[in-house]
Short mmCIF file of C-alpha atoms in Angstrom, two decimals:
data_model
loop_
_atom_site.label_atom_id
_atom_site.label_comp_id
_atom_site.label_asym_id
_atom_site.label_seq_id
_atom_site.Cartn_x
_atom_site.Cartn_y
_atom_site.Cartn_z
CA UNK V 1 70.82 89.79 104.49
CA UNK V 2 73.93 89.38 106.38
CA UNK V 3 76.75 90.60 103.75
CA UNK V 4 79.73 93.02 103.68
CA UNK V 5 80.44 94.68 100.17
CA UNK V 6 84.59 96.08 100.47
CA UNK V 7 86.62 96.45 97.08
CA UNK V 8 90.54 97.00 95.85
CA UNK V 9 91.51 98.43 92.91
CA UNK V 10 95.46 97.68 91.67
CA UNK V 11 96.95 99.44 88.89
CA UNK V 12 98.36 97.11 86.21
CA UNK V 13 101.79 96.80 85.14
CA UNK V 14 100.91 98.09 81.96
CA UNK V 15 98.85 101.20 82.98
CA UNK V 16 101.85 101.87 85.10
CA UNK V 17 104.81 101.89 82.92
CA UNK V 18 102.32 104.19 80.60
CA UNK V 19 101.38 106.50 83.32
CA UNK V 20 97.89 105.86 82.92
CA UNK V 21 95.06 105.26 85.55
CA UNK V 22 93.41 101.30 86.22
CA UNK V 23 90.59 101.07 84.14
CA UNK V 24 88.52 98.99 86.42
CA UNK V 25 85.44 100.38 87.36
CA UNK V 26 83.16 98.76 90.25
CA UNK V 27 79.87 99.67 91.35
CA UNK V 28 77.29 97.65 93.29
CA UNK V 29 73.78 98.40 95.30
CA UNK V 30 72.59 97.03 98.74
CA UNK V 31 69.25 96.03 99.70
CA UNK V 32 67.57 94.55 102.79
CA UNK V 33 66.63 92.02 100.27
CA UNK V 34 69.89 91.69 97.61
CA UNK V 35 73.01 93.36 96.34
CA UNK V 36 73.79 93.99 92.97
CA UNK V 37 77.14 94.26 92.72
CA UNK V 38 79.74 94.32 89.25
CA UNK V 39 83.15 94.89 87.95
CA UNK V 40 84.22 95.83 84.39
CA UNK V 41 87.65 95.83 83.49
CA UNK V 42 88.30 98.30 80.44
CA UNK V 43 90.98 97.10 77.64
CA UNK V 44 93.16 100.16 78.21
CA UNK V 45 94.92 99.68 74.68
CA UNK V 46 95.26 102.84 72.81
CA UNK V 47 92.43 101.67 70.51
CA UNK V 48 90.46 101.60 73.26
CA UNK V 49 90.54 105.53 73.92
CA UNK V 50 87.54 105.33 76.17
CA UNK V 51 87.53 102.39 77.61
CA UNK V 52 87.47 103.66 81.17
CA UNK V 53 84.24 105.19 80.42
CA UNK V 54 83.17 101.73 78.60
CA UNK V 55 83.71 100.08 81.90
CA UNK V 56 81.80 102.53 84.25
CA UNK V 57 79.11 102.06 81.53
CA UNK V 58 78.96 98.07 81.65
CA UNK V 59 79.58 98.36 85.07
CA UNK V 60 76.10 100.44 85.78
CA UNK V 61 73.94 98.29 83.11
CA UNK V 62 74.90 95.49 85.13
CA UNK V 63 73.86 96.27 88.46
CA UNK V 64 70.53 98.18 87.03
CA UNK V 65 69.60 95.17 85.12
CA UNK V 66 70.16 92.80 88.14
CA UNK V 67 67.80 94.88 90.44
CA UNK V 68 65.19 95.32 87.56
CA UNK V 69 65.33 91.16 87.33
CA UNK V 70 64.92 90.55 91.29
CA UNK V 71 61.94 92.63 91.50
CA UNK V 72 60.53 90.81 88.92
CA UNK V 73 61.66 87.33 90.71
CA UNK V 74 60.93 88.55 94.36
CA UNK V 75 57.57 87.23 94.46
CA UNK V 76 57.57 83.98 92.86
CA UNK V 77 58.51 80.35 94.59
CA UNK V 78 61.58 79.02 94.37
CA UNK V 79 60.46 77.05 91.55
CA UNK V 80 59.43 79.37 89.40
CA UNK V 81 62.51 81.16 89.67
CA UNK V 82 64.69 77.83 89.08
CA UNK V 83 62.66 77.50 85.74
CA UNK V 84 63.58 81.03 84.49
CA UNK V 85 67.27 80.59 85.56
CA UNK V 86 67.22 77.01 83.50
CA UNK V 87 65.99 78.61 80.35
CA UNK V 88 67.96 79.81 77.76
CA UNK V 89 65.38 82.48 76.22
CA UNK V 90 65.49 84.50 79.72
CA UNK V 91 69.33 84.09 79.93
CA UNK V 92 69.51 85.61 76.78
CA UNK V 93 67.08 88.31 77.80
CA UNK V 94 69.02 89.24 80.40
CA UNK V 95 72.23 89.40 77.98
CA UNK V 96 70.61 91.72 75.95
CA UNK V 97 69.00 93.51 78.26
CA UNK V 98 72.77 94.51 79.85
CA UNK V 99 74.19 94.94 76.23
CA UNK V 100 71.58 97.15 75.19
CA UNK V 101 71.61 99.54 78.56
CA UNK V 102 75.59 99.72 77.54
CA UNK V 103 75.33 100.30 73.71
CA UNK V 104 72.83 103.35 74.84
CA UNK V 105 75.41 104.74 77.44
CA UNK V 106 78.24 104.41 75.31
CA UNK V 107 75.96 106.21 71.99
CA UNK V 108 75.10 109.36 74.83
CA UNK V 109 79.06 109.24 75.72
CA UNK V 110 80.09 109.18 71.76
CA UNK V 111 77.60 111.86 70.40
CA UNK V 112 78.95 114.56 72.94
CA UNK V 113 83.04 113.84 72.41
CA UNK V 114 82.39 113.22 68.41
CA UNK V 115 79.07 115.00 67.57
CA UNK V 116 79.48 114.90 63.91
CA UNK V 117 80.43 111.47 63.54
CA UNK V 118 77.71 109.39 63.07
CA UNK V 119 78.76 105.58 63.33
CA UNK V 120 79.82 104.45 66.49
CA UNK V 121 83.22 102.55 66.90
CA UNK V 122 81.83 100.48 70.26
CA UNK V 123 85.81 99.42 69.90
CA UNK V 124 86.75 102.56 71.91
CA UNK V 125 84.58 101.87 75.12
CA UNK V 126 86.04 97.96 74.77
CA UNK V 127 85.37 96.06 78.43
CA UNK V 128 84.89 92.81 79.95
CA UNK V 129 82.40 92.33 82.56
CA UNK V 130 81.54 90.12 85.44
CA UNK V 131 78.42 90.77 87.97
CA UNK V 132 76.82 89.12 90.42
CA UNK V 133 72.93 89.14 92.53
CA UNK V 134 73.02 87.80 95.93
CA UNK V 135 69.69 86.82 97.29
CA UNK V 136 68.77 84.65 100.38
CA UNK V 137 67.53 82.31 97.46
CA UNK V 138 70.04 82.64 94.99
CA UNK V 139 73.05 83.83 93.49
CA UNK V 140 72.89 85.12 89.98
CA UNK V 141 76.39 85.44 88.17
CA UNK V 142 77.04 87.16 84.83
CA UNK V 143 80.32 87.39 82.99
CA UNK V 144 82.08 88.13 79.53
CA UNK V 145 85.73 87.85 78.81
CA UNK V 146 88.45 87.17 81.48
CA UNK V 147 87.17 87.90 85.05
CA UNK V 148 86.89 85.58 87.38
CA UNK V 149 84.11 84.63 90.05
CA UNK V 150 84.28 82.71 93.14
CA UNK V 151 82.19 81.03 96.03
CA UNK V 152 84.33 80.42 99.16
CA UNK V 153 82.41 78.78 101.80
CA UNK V 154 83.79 76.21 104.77
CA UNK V 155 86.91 76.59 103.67
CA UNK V 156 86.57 75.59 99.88
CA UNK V 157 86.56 77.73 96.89
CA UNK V 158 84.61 77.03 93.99
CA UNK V 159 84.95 79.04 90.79
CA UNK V 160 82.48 80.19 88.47
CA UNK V 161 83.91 78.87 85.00
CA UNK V 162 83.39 80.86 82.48
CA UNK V 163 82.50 78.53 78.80
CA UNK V 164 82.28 80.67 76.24
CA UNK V 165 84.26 79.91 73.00
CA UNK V 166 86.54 83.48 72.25
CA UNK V 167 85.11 85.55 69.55
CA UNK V 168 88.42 86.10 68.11
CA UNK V 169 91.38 83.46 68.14
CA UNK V 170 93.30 84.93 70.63
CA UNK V 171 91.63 87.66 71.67
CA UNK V 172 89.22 87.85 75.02
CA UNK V 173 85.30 88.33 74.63
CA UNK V 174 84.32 91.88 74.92
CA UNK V 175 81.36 94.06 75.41
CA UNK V 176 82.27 95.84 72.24
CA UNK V 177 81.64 92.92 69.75
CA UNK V 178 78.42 93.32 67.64
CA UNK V 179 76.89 90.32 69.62
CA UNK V 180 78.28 90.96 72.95
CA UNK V 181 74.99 89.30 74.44
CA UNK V 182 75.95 85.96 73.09
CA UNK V 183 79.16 85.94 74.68
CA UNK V 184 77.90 86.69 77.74
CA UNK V 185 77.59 83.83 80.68
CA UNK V 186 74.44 83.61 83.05
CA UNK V 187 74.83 81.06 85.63
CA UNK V 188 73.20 80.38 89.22
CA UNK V 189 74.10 78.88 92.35
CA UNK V 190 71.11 78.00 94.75
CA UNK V 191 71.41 79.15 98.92
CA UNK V 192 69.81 77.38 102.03
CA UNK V 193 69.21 79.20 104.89
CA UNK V 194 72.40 78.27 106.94
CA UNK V 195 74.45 79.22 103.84
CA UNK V 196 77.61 81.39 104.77
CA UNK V 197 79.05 81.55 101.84
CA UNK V 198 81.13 84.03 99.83
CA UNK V 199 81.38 85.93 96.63
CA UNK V 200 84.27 87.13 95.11
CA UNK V 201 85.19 88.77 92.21
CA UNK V 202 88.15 89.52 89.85
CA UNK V 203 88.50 91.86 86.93
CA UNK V 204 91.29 89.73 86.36
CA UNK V 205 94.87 87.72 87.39
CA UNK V 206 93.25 85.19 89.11
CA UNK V 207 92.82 82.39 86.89
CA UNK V 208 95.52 83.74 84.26
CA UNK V 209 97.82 84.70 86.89
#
């Protein structure tokens, strides 16, 4: 495979005027045969105490989840793998496969800073994220809340909408809700072999910019 992975983190006006640090976290893997790459954006509000950690988190579930997938898919005919892409049971597998990896992280992360407190506010570790698995075959994209992801190839862009009704009037779709998983967006784009394309993603300020 014939791709570059490069990333730029900017500190948002808000983090700045409180002194505080982007909490952004990216983290990808590269393959001969696919990259797994991701970005999680954390809420940075002071309810969400943790949410830096909530984003490395998201950020790691993703990409470990997305490798686990392609080795199951690497095998199978193009075919095949359209069918599992086109169903809604796997999509939702795959949701809950990435909520569930987070939810565990973020239980390991609470128990040492509160020991003694024994229900989990997953409000503290509050993220959005948006992933994507490049294949010669395929691209696999995964999002929840306000990131954005685009294809850019001969000169046209193409973004990745995102569909899902918010959660909460007013309020962006976070890892933290109860049932994250159904919030979250699987959708694929299909390569050829003279494909050039591509992929780029935004914790945010592209779209709502």
């Amino acid at each position: 495979m014939d791709y570059s992975v490069f990333s730029k983190a900017v500190i948002g006006y808000k983090n700045r005027v409180k002194h505080k640090s982007s909490q952004d976290y990216s983290y990808y893997k590269e393959y001969n045969d696919h990259i797994s790459v991701s970005i999680a954006d954390g809420h940075g509000v002071d309810r969400c105490r943790f949410s830096h950690r909530g984003s490395e988190f998201a950020s790691k579930a993703c990409v470990h989840v997305f490798d686990y997938i392609f080795n199951e898919m690497k095998n199978l005919e193009l075919y095949d793998i359209v069918k599992l892409l086109e169903s809604n049971e796997y999509k939702e597998y795959i949701s809950i496969k990435v909520h569930e990896m987070w939810k565990e992280s973020v239980y390991k992360h609470f128990a040492k800073k509160i020991p003694n407190v024994y229900k989990i506010d997953y409000i503290l570790y509050g993220t959005t994220l948006i992933g994507a698995l490049i294949t010669d075959k395929f691209n696999l994209y995964l999002q929840i809340g306000d990131g954005d992801i685009l294809e850019y190839e001969n000169g046209n862009f193409d973004i990745i909408t995102y569909d899902k009704k918010s959660n909460v009037k007013g309020v962006i779709n976070s890892m933290y809700l109860n049932e994250a998983y159904e919030y979250i967006q699987i959708k694929y784009k299909l390569n050829d072999e003279s494909s050039k394309k591509s992929v780029i993603l935004f914790s945010d300020g592209y779209t709502n910019s």
